[in-house]
């Protein structure tokens, strides 16, 4: 075979992928076929199936490469694979209050739908509106991968964990035709069982030696290359455990680097080739160096500090102790350890950490400066790092990565994306003035590219940021401009109604929301918003008509608004129940605290009303709108619960 023909096969790069051992272009899948067959038989038979395993055992690979395309499921209705984490939608200020885990799943289940139309929906509302969970065409199969992300501790996400788990529990109990498959790491299975109860379990362990050999040799079949006798076994043994199993991630690291390093005219891959291109040790050292470089770039931590800590903590078994505590002493935040676990350098072990595999100890000790440079620091990589930090709420790291992406940037599309992310960072930081500056810069770039939906979305973000500065008239103008660009977008029209209300034009807002509901009477976010507006305006009976239709999915401010509406119609007993629930779920929710304060004032409890009004002014999740701040200040000053 000539070199030129061989190069065509080399371009396939069968081992290079996001996760190890995926399907090749012929649809074959190597290493986990028996597991996929077993799960495909079980999944459609149970409301809830939990696929668990240690980090790096190939759960994601199995889901993407084999399970959702399995012949036994060919006639089934399967949603795209969902994930509860990922880059948040751009122009976050444009979105209504939402659960980031829920929105991440919905965006992956329905990637063609603009996030603004999904942000106000619960999982249950989405599946009911989607129409496929009613059983008319058989069961609906849905997957959520990497559910362990829900249980990680991040400041921005902690308050949303319980709500997301409640939504999972709701769809498994209330939608009898749904078959939900959750994939999760072993260490969080007990957390999931506490939240959701019993499920059909399936445990995926590490690869057996035979599966590993199949995973090495299978993808190169027909490529013009093959492994000499015993070579695949030698590679697998290098990352075998003491229990006769093989680590898939490290196997992938070795095979992918071998494939890209071999001369183009190589046919038979020998043991000498394995040691030379680039060698098992160098391949693992490169794997470790890239992981450290990626983690430190994403978290704005010194690369040398992390590498030095790893070498000191794991150079020898005798040096290992309480690694979590030693990381703290070294100035490394817990998020660094989680990120190193995600990249398969570390493994969680009863509150501390061990190496993902003992074979990484020597490569870690041999890391040098060249290994820690990673594969590049392009603007795209910096932007990805900023988005990862933004989702978990590490705004300092997000800003540093986003600013790094701007350095020398000439690509207009990327420039617009980075400016939008800087606007999101300012929005989450509570700096609406800076958010407007970045959102306007992003909108100008998208305008130059004639991306009308992106401009409309950014105008909505600008409107909310102006409103946060007390610039009601300017906010309404910006939101009207957004709607003018996409007049058929009911989500934007809903936000226009909300903006009018928060700018002090409550009746005009109700009119806009009524038009939305005349077009689609079952729009949950429009019903929630109009119901809250009507309660705020003192129209209790009309408010209850809307809020009762979406009662099971009301946010804390919606429940408190319903309490206000109930009191205005004389139902004090149910109002007390709603107030208790609102305060328990929304202790930092400004509107919820204000509505309960107004209820207390109506009941002549001036002290309680004043205390709650004071708390509402300091609340941040979410804060009060300008017209609500005025109402809270009036309540503190006069004790009057007059509607806006």
Coordinates of C-alpha atoms in Angstrom, one line a residue:
X1 CA 0.0 0.0 0.0
X2 CA 1.4 3.4 -0.9
X3 CA 1.9 6.2 1.5
X4 CA -0.7 8.4 -0.2
X5 CA -3.4 5.7 0.0
X6 CA -2.4 4.9 3.6
X7 CA -2.9 8.6 4.5
X8 CA -6.6 8.4 3.6
X9 CA -7.1 5.7 6.3
X10 CA -5.0 7.5 8.8
X11 CA -7.3 10.5 8.6
X12 CA -10.1 8.4 10.1
X13 CA -8.4 8.6 13.5
X14 CA -10.7 5.9 15.0
X15 CA -9.7 6.5 18.6
X16 CA -10.1 10.2 18.7
X17 CA -13.4 11.3 20.3
X18 CA -14.9 13.0 23.3
X19 CA -15.3 9.7 25.1
X20 CA -13.5 6.4 24.5
X21 CA -14.5 3.8 22.0
X22 CA -17.5 5.1 20.1
X23 CA -19.1 3.8 16.9
X24 CA -17.0 4.1 13.8
X25 CA -18.4 5.3 10.5
X26 CA -19.8 1.9 9.7
X27 CA -21.9 1.9 12.8
X28 CA -19.9 -0.7 14.7
X29 CA -19.2 -0.3 18.4
X30 CA -16.5 -2.0 20.2
X31 CA -16.0 -3.1 23.8
X32 CA -19.5 -2.7 25.3
X33 CA -21.9 -4.4 23.0
X34 CA -23.2 -6.9 25.5
X35 CA -23.9 -4.2 28.1
X36 CA -25.8 -2.2 25.4
X37 CA -27.9 -5.2 24.5
X38 CA -28.8 -5.8 28.2
X39 CA -29.8 -2.2 28.9
X40 CA -31.8 -1.9 25.6
X41 CA -33.9 -4.9 26.8
X42 CA -34.5 -3.4 30.3
X43 CA -34.9 0.3 29.6
X44 CA -38.4 0.2 27.9
X45 CA -39.8 -2.0 30.7
X46 CA -39.2 0.3 33.7
X47 CA -40.3 3.9 34.5
X48 CA -36.8 4.7 35.9
X49 CA -33.5 3.0 35.1
X50 CA -30.2 4.1 36.7
X51 CA -26.9 3.3 34.8
X52 CA -24.1 3.7 37.3
X53 CA -20.3 3.1 37.2
X54 CA -17.0 4.6 38.2
X55 CA -15.6 7.7 36.4
X56 CA -14.3 6.9 33.0
X57 CA -15.9 3.4 32.7
X58 CA -17.5 4.5 29.4
X59 CA -21.1 5.3 30.4
X60 CA -21.3 8.4 28.1
X61 CA -19.7 6.5 25.3
X62 CA -22.1 3.6 25.7
X63 CA -25.1 6.0 25.6
X64 CA -24.0 8.0 22.5
X65 CA -22.4 5.3 20.5
X66 CA -24.6 2.2 21.0
X67 CA -27.6 2.6 23.1
X68 CA -29.6 5.4 21.4
X69 CA -29.0 3.7 18.0
X70 CA -29.6 0.1 19.2
X71 CA -31.6 -2.0 16.8
X72 CA -33.9 -3.1 19.6
X73 CA -34.9 0.5 20.1
X74 CA -35.2 1.5 16.4
X75 CA -38.9 1.9 16.5
X76 CA -39.0 3.6 19.8
X77 CA -39.4 7.4 20.3
X78 CA -36.2 8.5 21.9
X79 CA -35.3 12.1 22.9
X80 CA -31.7 13.3 22.3
X81 CA -29.4 12.7 25.3
X82 CA -29.9 15.3 28.0
X83 CA -27.3 16.8 30.3
X84 CA -27.9 18.8 33.5
X85 CA -24.8 21.0 33.0
X86 CA -23.1 22.8 30.1
X87 CA -22.6 26.2 28.6
X88 CA -25.5 28.4 29.7
X89 CA -27.5 30.2 26.9
X90 CA -26.0 33.5 25.9
X91 CA -27.6 36.8 27.0
X92 CA -28.7 35.3 30.4
X93 CA -30.3 38.6 31.4
X94 CA -32.9 38.0 28.7
X95 CA -34.2 34.9 30.3
X96 CA -36.9 34.7 33.1
X97 CA -35.9 33.2 36.4
X98 CA -35.1 29.5 35.8
X99 CA -33.4 26.4 37.1
X100 CA -30.0 26.0 35.2
X101 CA -30.1 22.2 35.5
X102 CA -33.6 22.1 34.0
X103 CA -32.7 24.5 31.2
X104 CA -29.6 22.6 30.3
X105 CA -31.5 19.3 30.0
X106 CA -34.3 21.0 27.9
X107 CA -31.8 22.6 25.6
X108 CA -30.2 19.2 25.0
X109 CA -33.5 17.5 24.6
X110 CA -34.7 20.2 22.1
X111 CA -31.6 21.8 20.6
X112 CA -33.5 23.6 17.8
X113 CA -35.7 25.5 20.2
X114 CA -34.5 28.9 21.3
X115 CA -33.6 28.8 25.0
X116 CA -35.9 31.7 25.8
X117 CA -38.9 29.5 24.9
X118 CA -37.6 26.8 27.3
X119 CA -36.4 28.8 30.3
X120 CA -39.7 29.1 32.0
X121 CA -40.7 25.4 31.6
X122 CA -40.3 22.5 34.1
X123 CA -39.4 19.1 32.8
X124 CA -43.0 18.0 33.2
X125 CA -44.4 21.0 31.3
X126 CA -41.9 20.5 28.5
X127 CA -42.8 16.8 28.1
X128 CA -46.6 17.5 28.2
X129 CA -46.3 20.3 25.7
X130 CA -44.1 18.2 23.5
X131 CA -47.0 15.7 23.2
X132 CA -45.0 12.5 23.0
X133 CA -45.3 11.5 26.6
X134 CA -49.0 10.7 26.3
X135 CA -48.4 7.2 25.1
X136 CA -50.3 7.5 21.8
X137 CA -47.3 6.2 19.9
X138 CA -45.9 4.0 22.6
X139 CA -43.4 4.8 25.4
X140 CA -41.2 7.9 25.2
X141 CA -37.6 7.1 26.1
X142 CA -35.5 9.8 27.6
X143 CA -31.9 9.9 28.9
X144 CA -30.1 12.3 31.2
X145 CA -26.3 11.7 31.3
X146 CA -23.8 12.8 34.0
X147 CA -26.5 13.3 36.7
X148 CA -23.6 13.5 39.3
X149 CA -23.2 17.1 38.2
X150 CA -26.4 18.0 40.1
X151 CA -24.8 16.9 43.4
X152 CA -21.6 18.9 43.0
X153 CA -21.3 21.9 45.2
X154 CA -21.2 25.2 43.4
X155 CA -22.5 28.5 44.8
X156 CA -24.7 29.4 41.8
X157 CA -26.3 26.0 41.5
X158 CA -26.8 24.8 45.1
X159 CA -30.2 26.4 45.5
X160 CA -31.5 24.7 42.3
X161 CA -30.6 21.1 43.3
X162 CA -33.7 20.2 45.3
X163 CA -36.0 21.7 42.6
X164 CA -34.4 19.8 39.8
X165 CA -34.6 16.5 41.8
X166 CA -38.3 17.2 42.5
X167 CA -38.9 17.6 38.8
X168 CA -37.2 14.3 38.1
X169 CA -39.4 12.7 40.7
X170 CA -42.5 14.3 39.2
X171 CA -42.0 13.1 35.6
X172 CA -41.2 9.5 36.7
X173 CA -44.4 9.4 38.8
X174 CA -46.8 11.5 36.8
X175 CA -46.0 10.5 33.2
X176 CA -46.7 6.7 33.0
X177 CA -45.6 6.4 29.4
X178 CA -42.1 7.9 30.0
X179 CA -39.1 5.7 30.4
X180 CA -36.3 7.6 32.0
X181 CA -32.7 6.5 32.0
X182 CA -30.3 8.3 34.4
X183 CA -26.5 7.9 34.1
X184 CA -24.5 8.7 37.2
X185 CA -21.2 8.0 38.9
X186 CA -21.2 5.3 41.7
X187 CA -20.4 7.7 44.5
X188 CA -23.7 9.6 44.0
X189 CA -26.0 6.7 43.6
X190 CA -27.1 6.9 47.3
X191 CA -27.9 10.6 46.9
X192 CA -30.1 9.7 43.9
X193 CA -31.8 6.9 45.7
X194 CA -32.7 9.3 48.6
X195 CA -34.1 11.8 46.2
X196 CA -36.0 9.5 43.8
X197 CA -36.5 6.1 45.5
X198 CA -36.0 2.8 44.0
X199 CA -35.1 2.2 40.3
X200 CA -34.0 -0.5 37.9
X201 CA -30.3 -0.6 38.4
X202 CA -27.6 -1.4 35.9
X203 CA -23.9 -1.2 36.9
X204 CA -21.2 -0.7 34.3
X205 CA -17.7 -1.7 35.5
X206 CA -14.4 -1.3 33.9
X207 CA -13.5 -3.1 30.7
X208 CA -12.5 -6.8 30.9
X209 CA -9.3 -7.7 29.3
X210 CA -11.1 -9.3 26.3
X211 CA -13.3 -6.2 25.9
X212 CA -10.3 -4.0 26.0
X213 CA -8.5 -6.0 23.3
X214 CA -11.7 -5.8 21.2
X215 CA -11.8 -2.0 21.8
X216 CA -8.2 -1.6 20.6
X217 CA -8.3 -3.9 17.6
X218 CA -11.9 -3.4 16.4
X219 CA -11.8 0.3 15.3
X220 CA -8.8 -0.2 13.0
X221 CA -10.3 -3.1 11.1
X222 CA -10.4 -2.2 7.4
X223 CA -8.1 0.8 7.8
X224 CA -5.1 -0.8 6.2
X225 CA -3.4 -1.3 9.6
X226 CA -3.5 -4.0 12.1
X227 CA -2.0 -5.0 15.4
X228 CA 0.7 -7.7 15.5
X229 CA 0.1 -10.6 17.8
X230 CA 0.1 -9.7 21.5
X231 CA 0.4 -6.0 21.0
X232 CA -3.2 -5.1 22.0
X233 CA -2.9 -7.3 25.1
X234 CA 0.3 -5.4 26.0
X235 CA -1.4 -2.0 25.7
X236 CA -4.3 -3.2 27.7
X237 CA -2.1 -4.6 30.5
X238 CA -0.4 -1.2 30.9
X239 CA -3.6 0.3 32.3
X240 CA -5.1 -2.8 33.9
X241 CA -6.1 -2.8 37.5
X242 CA -5.4 -5.4 40.1
X243 CA -8.8 -6.9 39.6
X244 CA -8.2 -8.0 36.0
X245 CA -10.1 -5.0 34.4
X246 CA -8.8 -2.2 32.2
X247 CA -9.4 1.5 32.4
X248 CA -11.1 2.8 29.2
X249 CA -10.0 6.4 29.5
X250 CA -6.3 5.7 29.8
X251 CA -6.6 3.1 27.1
X252 CA -8.1 5.8 24.8
X253 CA -5.2 8.2 25.8
X254 CA -2.6 5.6 24.7
X255 CA -4.3 4.5 21.5
X256 CA -5.2 7.9 20.2
X257 CA -1.6 9.2 20.7
X258 CA -0.2 6.1 19.1
X259 CA -2.5 6.5 16.1
X260 CA -1.6 10.1 15.5
X261 CA 2.2 9.5 16.0
X262 CA 2.6 6.5 13.7
X263 CA 4.3 7.2 10.3
X264 CA 1.7 7.3 7.5
X265 CA 3.1 4.2 5.8
X266 CA 2.8 2.0 8.9
X267 CA 0.7 -1.2 8.3
X268 CA 1.5 -3.8 11.1
X269 CA 1.6 -2.0 14.5
X270 CA 4.3 -3.8 16.5
X271 CA 5.4 -3.7 20.1
X272 CA 8.3 -1.6 19.0
X273 CA 5.9 1.0 17.5
X274 CA 4.0 1.1 20.7
X275 CA 7.2 2.0 22.7
X276 CA 8.4 4.5 20.1
X277 CA 5.2 6.4 19.0
X278 CA 5.3 8.0 21.5
X279 CA 5.5 5.3 24.1
X280 CA 3.0 4.4 26.9
X281 CA 4.8 6.5 29.5
X282 CA 5.0 9.6 27.4
X283 CA 1.4 9.2 26.2
X284 CA 0.2 9.1 29.8
X285 CA 2.5 12.0 30.7
X286 CA 1.0 14.0 27.8
X287 CA -2.5 13.0 29.0
X288 CA -1.7 14.3 32.6
X289 CA -0.1 17.5 31.3
X290 CA -3.1 18.3 29.1
X291 CA -5.5 17.7 31.9
X292 CA -3.6 20.0 34.3
X293 CA -3.3 22.7 31.7
X294 CA -7.0 22.6 30.9
X295 CA -8.1 22.6 34.5
X296 CA -5.8 25.5 35.5
X297 CA -6.8 27.6 32.5
X298 CA -10.5 27.1 33.4
X299 CA -10.1 27.9 37.0
X300 CA -7.4 30.7 36.9
X301 CA -5.0 28.8 39.1
X302 CA -1.2 28.4 38.7
X303 CA -0.4 25.4 36.5
X304 CA 2.8 24.8 38.4
X305 CA 1.0 25.0 41.7
X306 CA -1.4 22.2 40.7
X307 CA 1.3 20.1 39.2
X308 CA 3.5 20.5 42.2
X309 CA 0.6 19.6 44.6
X310 CA -0.2 16.4 42.5
X311 CA 3.5 15.4 42.6
X312 CA 3.8 15.9 46.3
X313 CA 0.5 14.3 47.2
X314 CA 0.7 11.2 44.9
X315 CA 4.4 10.6 44.1
X316 CA 4.4 7.6 46.4
X317 CA 1.8 5.7 48.5
X318 CA 3.6 6.8 51.7
X319 CA 3.1 10.5 50.9
X320 CA -0.7 10.2 50.5
X321 CA -2.9 11.3 53.3
X322 CA -5.9 13.5 53.5
X323 CA -5.6 14.9 49.9
X324 CA -8.6 17.2 50.1
X325 CA -7.1 18.9 53.2
X326 CA -3.6 19.1 51.6
X327 CA -5.1 20.7 48.5
X328 CA -6.7 23.4 50.8
X329 CA -3.3 24.0 52.4
X330 CA -1.8 24.4 48.9
X331 CA -4.4 27.1 48.1
X332 CA -6.4 25.0 45.7
X333 CA -10.2 25.4 45.8
X334 CA -12.5 22.3 45.9
X335 CA -13.6 22.9 42.3
X336 CA -10.0 22.1 41.1
X337 CA -10.3 18.6 42.6
X338 CA -13.7 18.1 41.0
X339 CA -12.3 19.2 37.6
X340 CA -9.3 16.8 38.0
X341 CA -11.8 14.1 38.7
X342 CA -13.7 15.0 35.6
X343 CA -10.5 14.6 33.6
X344 CA -9.7 11.3 35.1
X345 CA -6.6 12.3 37.0
X346 CA -8.2 11.8 40.5
X347 CA -11.0 9.6 41.9
X348 CA -13.2 10.4 44.8
X349 CA -12.7 8.1 47.8
X350 CA -14.9 8.7 50.9
X351 CA -14.5 12.4 51.1
X352 CA -10.9 12.5 49.9
X353 CA -9.2 11.7 46.6
X354 CA -6.9 9.0 45.1
X355 CA -5.3 8.7 41.7
X356 CA -7.7 7.6 39.0
X357 CA -5.2 4.8 38.3
X358 CA -1.9 3.9 40.0
X359 CA -0.2 4.0 36.6
X360 CA -0.5 7.8 36.6
X361 CA 1.9 8.2 39.6
X362 CA 5.1 8.0 37.5
X363 CA 3.9 10.2 34.6
X364 CA 2.9 12.8 37.1
X365 CA 6.4 12.9 38.7
X366 CA 7.9 13.4 35.3
X367 CA 5.8 16.3 34.2
X368 CA 7.8 19.3 33.1
X369 CA 7.0 22.8 31.8
X370 CA 6.6 21.6 28.2
X371 CA 4.0 19.0 29.2
X372 CA 2.0 21.7 31.0
X373 CA 1.5 23.9 28.0
X374 CA -1.3 21.8 26.8
X375 CA -2.5 21.7 23.2
X376 CA -2.9 25.5 22.8
X377 CA -4.8 28.4 24.3
X378 CA -6.8 29.5 21.3
X379 CA -9.7 32.0 21.7
X380 CA -12.1 29.1 21.3
X381 CA -10.6 27.3 24.2
X382 CA -10.6 30.4 26.4
X383 CA -14.3 31.0 25.6
X384 CA -15.1 27.4 26.4
X385 CA -13.3 27.8 29.7
X386 CA -15.2 31.0 30.4
X387 CA -18.5 29.2 29.7
X388 CA -17.7 26.3 32.0
X389 CA -16.8 28.7 34.8
X390 CA -19.9 30.8 34.2
X391 CA -22.2 27.8 34.6
X392 CA -20.7 26.8 37.9
X393 CA -20.7 30.4 39.1
X394 CA -17.0 31.1 39.3
X395 CA -17.3 34.6 37.8
X396 CA -13.7 35.6 38.4
X397 CA -12.4 32.7 36.4
X398 CA -15.0 33.2 33.8
X399 CA -14.1 36.9 33.3
X400 CA -10.3 36.1 33.1
X401 CA -10.9 33.5 30.4
X402 CA -13.3 35.7 28.5
X403 CA -10.8 38.6 28.5
X404 CA -8.1 36.2 27.4
X405 CA -10.2 35.1 24.5
X406 CA -10.4 38.8 23.3
X407 CA -6.7 39.2 23.0
X408 CA -5.9 39.7 19.3
X409 CA -9.3 38.5 18.3
X410 CA -10.4 39.3 14.7
X411 CA -13.2 36.7 14.1
X412 CA -16.4 38.7 14.3
X413 CA -18.6 35.7 15.3
X414 CA -16.3 34.8 18.2
X415 CA -16.0 38.5 19.2
X416 CA -19.7 38.7 19.5
X417 CA -19.9 35.5 21.5
X418 CA -17.2 36.7 23.9
X419 CA -18.9 40.1 24.4
X420 CA -22.2 38.4 25.2
X421 CA -20.5 36.2 27.8
X422 CA -18.9 39.3 29.4
X423 CA -22.4 40.7 29.6
X424 CA -23.6 37.5 31.3
X425 CA -20.8 37.7 33.8
X426 CA -21.6 41.3 34.6
X427 CA -25.3 40.4 34.9
X428 CA -24.7 37.6 37.4
X429 CA -22.3 39.8 39.3
X430 CA -25.1 42.4 39.7
X431 CA -23.5 45.1 37.5
X432 CA -26.3 45.9 35.0
X433 CA -24.5 49.0 33.7
X434 CA -21.5 46.9 32.6
X435 CA -23.8 44.2 31.3
X436 CA -25.5 46.8 28.9
X437 CA -22.0 47.9 27.6
X438 CA -21.1 44.3 26.7
X439 CA -24.5 43.3 25.4
X440 CA -24.6 46.3 23.1
X441 CA -21.1 45.5 21.8
X442 CA -22.3 41.9 21.1
X443 CA -25.5 43.2 19.4
X444 CA -23.5 45.5 17.1
X445 CA -21.4 42.5 15.9
X446 CA -24.4 40.3 15.4
X447 CA -26.1 43.2 13.6
X448 CA -23.2 43.4 11.2
X449 CA -23.6 39.6 10.6
X450 CA -27.4 40.1 10.1
X451 CA -28.2 37.6 12.8
X452 CA -31.6 38.9 13.7
X453 CA -32.5 36.3 16.4
X454 CA -29.2 37.0 18.2
X455 CA -29.8 40.7 18.1
X456 CA -33.4 40.4 19.4
X457 CA -32.1 38.2 22.3
X458 CA -29.5 40.7 23.2
X459 CA -32.0 43.6 23.0
X460 CA -34.1 41.7 25.6
X461 CA -31.0 41.3 27.8
X462 CA -30.3 45.0 27.5
X463 CA -33.9 45.8 28.4
X464 CA -33.7 43.8 31.6
X465 CA -30.4 45.3 32.5
X466 CA -31.7 48.8 31.9
X467 CA -34.7 48.0 34.1
X468 CA -32.4 46.9 36.9
X469 CA -30.9 50.4 36.7
X470 CA -34.3 52.0 37.2
X471 CA -34.5 53.1 33.5
X472 CA -38.0 51.9 32.9
X473 CA -38.8 53.8 29.7
X474 CA -35.6 52.9 28.0
X475 CA -36.1 49.2 29.0
X476 CA -39.6 49.2 27.5
X477 CA -38.2 50.7 24.2
X478 CA -35.4 48.1 24.0
X479 CA -37.8 45.2 24.7
X480 CA -40.3 46.6 22.0
X481 CA -37.3 46.6 19.6
X482 CA -36.6 43.0 20.4
X483 CA -40.3 42.0 19.8
X484 CA -40.3 44.0 16.5
X485 CA -37.5 41.9 15.2
X486 CA -39.2 38.6 16.1
X487 CA -42.9 39.5 16.3
X488 CA -44.1 35.8 16.4
X489 CA -41.9 34.9 19.3
X490 CA -44.3 34.5 22.3
X491 CA -41.4 34.2 24.8
X492 CA -40.2 37.7 23.8
X493 CA -43.8 39.0 24.0
X494 CA -44.1 37.5 27.5
X495 CA -40.9 39.3 28.5
X496 CA -42.3 42.6 27.0
X497 CA -45.4 42.2 29.3
X498 CA -43.1 41.5 32.2
X499 CA -41.0 44.6 31.4
X500 CA -44.0 46.9 31.1
X501 CA -45.3 45.6 34.5
X502 CA -41.8 46.1 36.2
X503 CA -41.5 49.5 34.6
X504 CA -44.8 50.5 36.4
X505 CA -47.2 49.9 33.5
X506 CA -49.0 47.0 35.0
X507 CA -52.2 47.2 33.0
X508 CA -50.3 47.5 29.7
X509 CA -48.3 44.4 30.7
X510 CA -51.5 42.5 31.4
X511 CA -52.8 43.4 27.9
X512 CA -49.7 42.1 26.3
X513 CA -49.8 38.8 28.2
X514 CA -53.5 38.5 27.4
X515 CA -52.6 38.7 23.7
X516 CA -50.0 36.0 24.2
X517 CA -52.5 33.7 25.9
X518 CA -55.1 34.4 23.2
X519 CA -52.5 33.0 20.8
X520 CA -51.5 30.0 23.0
X521 CA -53.7 29.6 26.0
X522 CA -51.5 27.0 27.6
X523 CA -48.2 28.9 27.7
X524 CA -47.0 28.2 31.3
X525 CA -44.7 31.2 31.7
X526 CA -47.3 33.6 30.4
X527 CA -49.9 32.2 32.8
X528 CA -47.4 32.4 35.7
X529 CA -46.4 36.0 34.8
X530 CA -49.9 37.3 34.2
X531 CA -51.2 35.7 37.4
X532 CA -48.4 37.3 39.4
X533 CA -49.1 40.6 37.8
X534 CA -52.8 40.4 38.5
X535 CA -52.2 39.5 42.2
X536 CA -49.7 42.4 42.4
X537 CA -52.4 44.7 41.0
X538 CA -55.0 43.6 43.5
X539 CA -57.1 41.5 41.1
X540 CA -57.2 38.4 43.2
X541 CA -59.9 36.4 41.5
X542 CA -58.4 36.8 38.0
X543 CA -55.0 36.1 39.4
X544 CA -56.2 32.8 40.8
X545 CA -57.7 31.8 37.5
X546 CA -54.2 31.9 36.0
X547 CA -52.1 30.7 38.9
X548 CA -54.3 27.7 39.6
X549 CA -53.6 26.4 36.1
X550 CA -49.9 26.2 36.8
X551 CA -50.0 25.8 40.5
X552 CA -47.8 22.7 40.7
X553 CA -45.0 24.5 39.0
X554 CA -45.1 27.9 40.7
X555 CA -41.8 29.4 41.8
X556 CA -41.6 31.0 45.3
X557 CA -42.8 34.4 44.1
X558 CA -45.7 32.7 42.3
X559 CA -46.8 30.9 45.5
X560 CA -46.5 34.1 47.5
X561 CA -48.5 36.0 44.8
X562 CA -51.1 33.3 45.0
X563 CA -51.2 33.8 48.8
X564 CA -51.8 37.5 48.2
X565 CA -54.6 36.7 45.8
X566 CA -56.2 34.2 48.2
X567 CA -56.3 36.8 51.0
X568 CA -57.9 39.3 48.7
X569 CA -60.7 36.8 48.0
X570 CA -61.1 36.0 51.8
X571 CA -59.4 32.6 51.8
X572 CA -56.9 33.1 54.7
X573 CA -56.3 29.4 55.6
X574 CA -55.0 28.5 52.1
X575 CA -53.1 31.7 52.0
X576 CA -51.1 30.8 55.1
X577 CA -50.2 27.4 53.6
X578 CA -48.9 29.1 50.4
X579 CA -47.0 31.7 52.4
X580 CA -45.2 29.1 54.4
X581 CA -44.2 27.2 51.3
X582 CA -43.0 30.4 49.6
X583 CA -40.9 31.4 52.5
X584 CA -39.4 27.9 52.9
X585 CA -38.4 27.7 49.2
X586 CA -37.5 31.4 48.7
X587 CA -35.8 32.8 51.7
X588 CA -33.7 35.0 49.4
X589 CA -36.5 35.7 46.9
X590 CA -37.2 39.4 46.9
X591 CA -40.7 39.3 45.2
X592 CA -41.8 36.4 47.4
X593 CA -40.8 38.2 50.6
X594 CA -42.5 41.4 49.5
X595 CA -45.8 39.6 48.6
X596 CA -45.9 37.9 52.0
X597 CA -45.1 41.2 53.6
X598 CA -48.1 42.7 51.9
X599 CA -50.3 39.8 53.2
X600 CA -49.1 40.5 56.7
X601 CA -49.9 44.2 56.4
X602 CA -53.4 43.3 55.2
X603 CA -53.7 41.3 58.4
X604 CA -52.6 44.3 60.5
X605 CA -49.3 42.6 61.4
X606 CA -47.2 45.7 60.8
X607 CA -44.1 44.4 62.6
X608 CA -44.1 41.2 60.6
X609 CA -44.8 43.1 57.4
X610 CA -41.9 45.6 58.1
X611 CA -39.5 42.8 58.8
X612 CA -40.3 41.0 55.6
X613 CA -40.2 44.2 53.5
X614 CA -36.8 44.9 54.9
X615 CA -35.6 41.4 54.0
X616 CA -37.1 41.7 50.5
X617 CA -35.0 44.9 49.8
X618 CA -31.8 42.9 50.6
X619 CA -32.8 39.7 48.8
X620 CA -30.8 38.8 45.7
X621 CA -32.3 35.5 44.3
X622 CA -33.9 37.2 42.5
X623 CA -33.9 40.9 43.7
X624 CA -36.9 43.2 43.6
X625 CA -37.8 45.0 40.4
X626 CA -37.7 48.8 40.6
X627 CA -41.5 49.2 41.1
X628 CA -41.3 46.5 43.8
X629 CA -38.6 48.3 45.6
X630 CA -40.8 51.3 45.7
X631 CA -43.6 49.3 47.1
X632 CA -41.3 47.7 49.8
X633 CA -40.0 51.1 50.8
X634 CA -43.6 52.5 51.1
X635 CA -44.5 49.5 53.2
X636 CA -41.6 50.2 55.6
X637 CA -42.5 53.9 55.8
X638 CA -46.3 53.9 56.0
X639 CA -47.4 50.3 56.7
X640 CA -49.6 50.5 53.7
X641 CA -49.9 47.4 51.4
X642 CA -51.3 49.4 48.5
X643 CA -50.9 47.5 45.2
X644 CA -48.5 48.8 42.5

